[in-house]
Amino acid sequence: MIRLTDQPFDPGALLTAFAEGRSETGAIATFTGIARAEAGATAILELEAYPGFTEAEIGRIADQARARFGLHDLAILHRIGRIGPGEPIVFVATAAGHRRAAFEACDFLMDYLKSRAPFWKKEHGPGGERWIEPTAQDHADRERWDKETTG
Amino acid sequence: MIRLTDQPFDPGALLTAFAEGRSETGAIATFTGIARAEAGATAILELEAYPGFTEAEIGRIADQARARFGLHDLAILHRIGRIGPGEPIVFVATAAGHRRAAFEACDFLMDYLKSRAPFWKKEHGPGGERWIEPTAQDHADRERWDKETTG
Amino acid sequence: MARVLLFGPLRDLAGWRERDIESGSLAALRSLLAEEDEALGLALDGPGVQVAVDQALVRGDMPLGDGSEVAFLPPMSGG
Amino acid sequence: MARVLLFGPLRDLAGWRERDIESGSLAALRSLLAEEDEALGLALDGPGVQVAVDQALVRGDMPLGDGSEVAFLPPMSGG
């Protein structure tokens, strides 16, 4: 499942659905990204996607993850539109035979979503609005996967 | 929350509860371990703990994880008793400011639970019963954390 | 007519999100946009800006058909 | 009297899970158990077997008080 939504979602409900009926899967890893309040500065995030293209690009990254880590399944849900503090922005779940593959695939998918997936993020804060670009750390995180071989 | 249970549980319900009201947390990672059916061989797992001691030992590992990765919070639920194929055995959730810390702490906790937490695991399969010890891979996974410095 | 889409900060800079523009190639379209709005022209050539034609990333020039969709994609940031 | 607990494969080997045994020290308790059941005695000294007295891991010998809880813990495996 790869999906964009402009509505708030409950990551737990997604995990419940994802975990159901998996008698051959030994390991499920998930990641939930949440809009931080940043120490009281009640910012609103605004996330823009390119409908169709964004899902297709995420799909290509997902296919890479499936092949590289031998995943049984994966799920990605990404919010778009206006997101309030404390609301989930992104949910990624990976299912694999063993935990190392599940963890690494989840980590890999998040690194790509952070720095290469077609989203644009604007922060509306008390001091006005600004577009947010990936940090140097985000780029460094993603580049780990170009070097590493899967263990 | 650190808890043992002899009842089946829904990892999604645990994530829903864990994620609620976290406006300062940017990242939640979870891991769910599931009893595999092992290609149709319907084995039953039996997990034994040392009540009191087991929770206390996990608590010590949890305190290490909190300090090492700067966690905002964590949750660990572990099944004991008889566990059927497809049923969750363990759930770990970690909350942190950023995703790297949440992922690494979750990974760290699972490596310790697999090879150092006071549990004993017996498999009741078609060919009789056998006790399962940590694999060489489990030990190698855990030893990563003795070498690595957190990035 | 090609449909031109701007995303993220490019849209704020240009003041529009989507327009139909008559142009035979991507290079011609870039020139046209730069003539009309110098700041936008510079930004479209800026670091990390990618171009998708009919939802596929492209490099360099290419002819544009009638009804082509051209999207200018500034550096991306999800999650 | 100390309360002695066996876990995992040690319990299956010995055929019991928990017994009250009179013993003044951990070393004396080990000898007593080994005299009574040689296979168990060897297993208790086996690789990776840890001992907890009153729920704290200990190494070497130590005196046992009345009501001490002594647990023999074979190699652990969770998750």
CSV table of C-alpha atoms in Angstrom, one decimal, chain A residues 51-102:
chain,number,residue,atom,x,y,z
A,51,PRO,CA,-0.3,13.7,-7.4
A,52,GLY,CA,0.3,10.6,-9.5
A,53,PHE,CA,4.0,11.3,-9.9
A,54,THR,CA,4.7,11.3,-6.2
A,55,GLU,CA,3.0,7.9,-5.7
A,56,ALA,CA,4.9,6.5,-8.7
A,57,GLU,CA,8.3,7.7,-7.4
A,58,ILE,CA,7.6,6.3,-4.0
A,59,GLY,CA,6.6,3.1,-5.7
A,60,ARG,CA,10.0,2.9,-7.4
A,61,ILE,CA,11.8,3.3,-4.1
A,62,ALA,CA,9.5,0.7,-2.6
A,63,ASP,CA,10.4,-1.8,-5.4
A,64,GLN,CA,14.1,-1.2,-4.6
A,65,ALA,CA,13.4,-1.9,-0.9
A,66,ARG,CA,11.5,-5.0,-1.7
A,67,ALA,CA,14.3,-6.5,-3.8
A,68,ARG,CA,17.2,-5.3,-1.7
A,69,PHE,CA,15.9,-6.5,1.7
A,70,GLY,CA,13.7,-9.4,0.6
A,71,LEU,CA,10.6,-7.8,2.1
A,72,HIS,CA,7.3,-9.8,2.3
A,73,ASP,CA,5.3,-6.5,2.3
A,74,LEU,CA,5.4,-2.8,2.9
A,75,ALA,CA,3.0,0.1,3.5
A,76,ILE,CA,3.6,3.8,3.2
A,77,LEU,CA,1.1,6.5,4.1
A,78,HIS,CA,2.1,10.1,3.7
A,79,ARG,CA,0.1,13.2,4.7
A,80,ILE,CA,-0.3,16.1,2.4
A,81,GLY,CA,-1.9,19.5,3.0
A,82,ARG,CA,-2.0,21.3,6.4
A,83,ILE,CA,-0.7,19.4,9.4
A,84,GLY,CA,-0.9,20.5,13.0
A,85,PRO,CA,1.7,19.9,15.8
A,86,GLY,CA,1.5,16.4,17.1
A,87,GLU,CA,-0.1,15.0,14.0
A,88,PRO,CA,1.5,12.1,12.2
A,89,ILE,CA,3.0,13.1,8.8
A,90,VAL,CA,4.3,9.7,7.6
A,91,PHE,CA,3.9,6.0,8.4
A,92,VAL,CA,6.1,3.3,7.0
A,93,ALA,CA,5.7,-0.4,7.8
A,94,THR,CA,7.9,-3.3,6.6
A,95,ALA,CA,7.4,-7.0,7.0
A,96,ALA,CA,10.3,-9.5,6.6
A,97,GLY,CA,11.4,-13.0,7.7
A,98,HIS,CA,13.9,-11.5,10.2
A,99,ARG,CA,14.3,-8.3,12.1
A,100,ARG,CA,17.5,-7.0,10.5
A,101,ALA,CA,15.8,-6.8,7.1
A,102,ALA,CA,12.7,-5.2,8.5
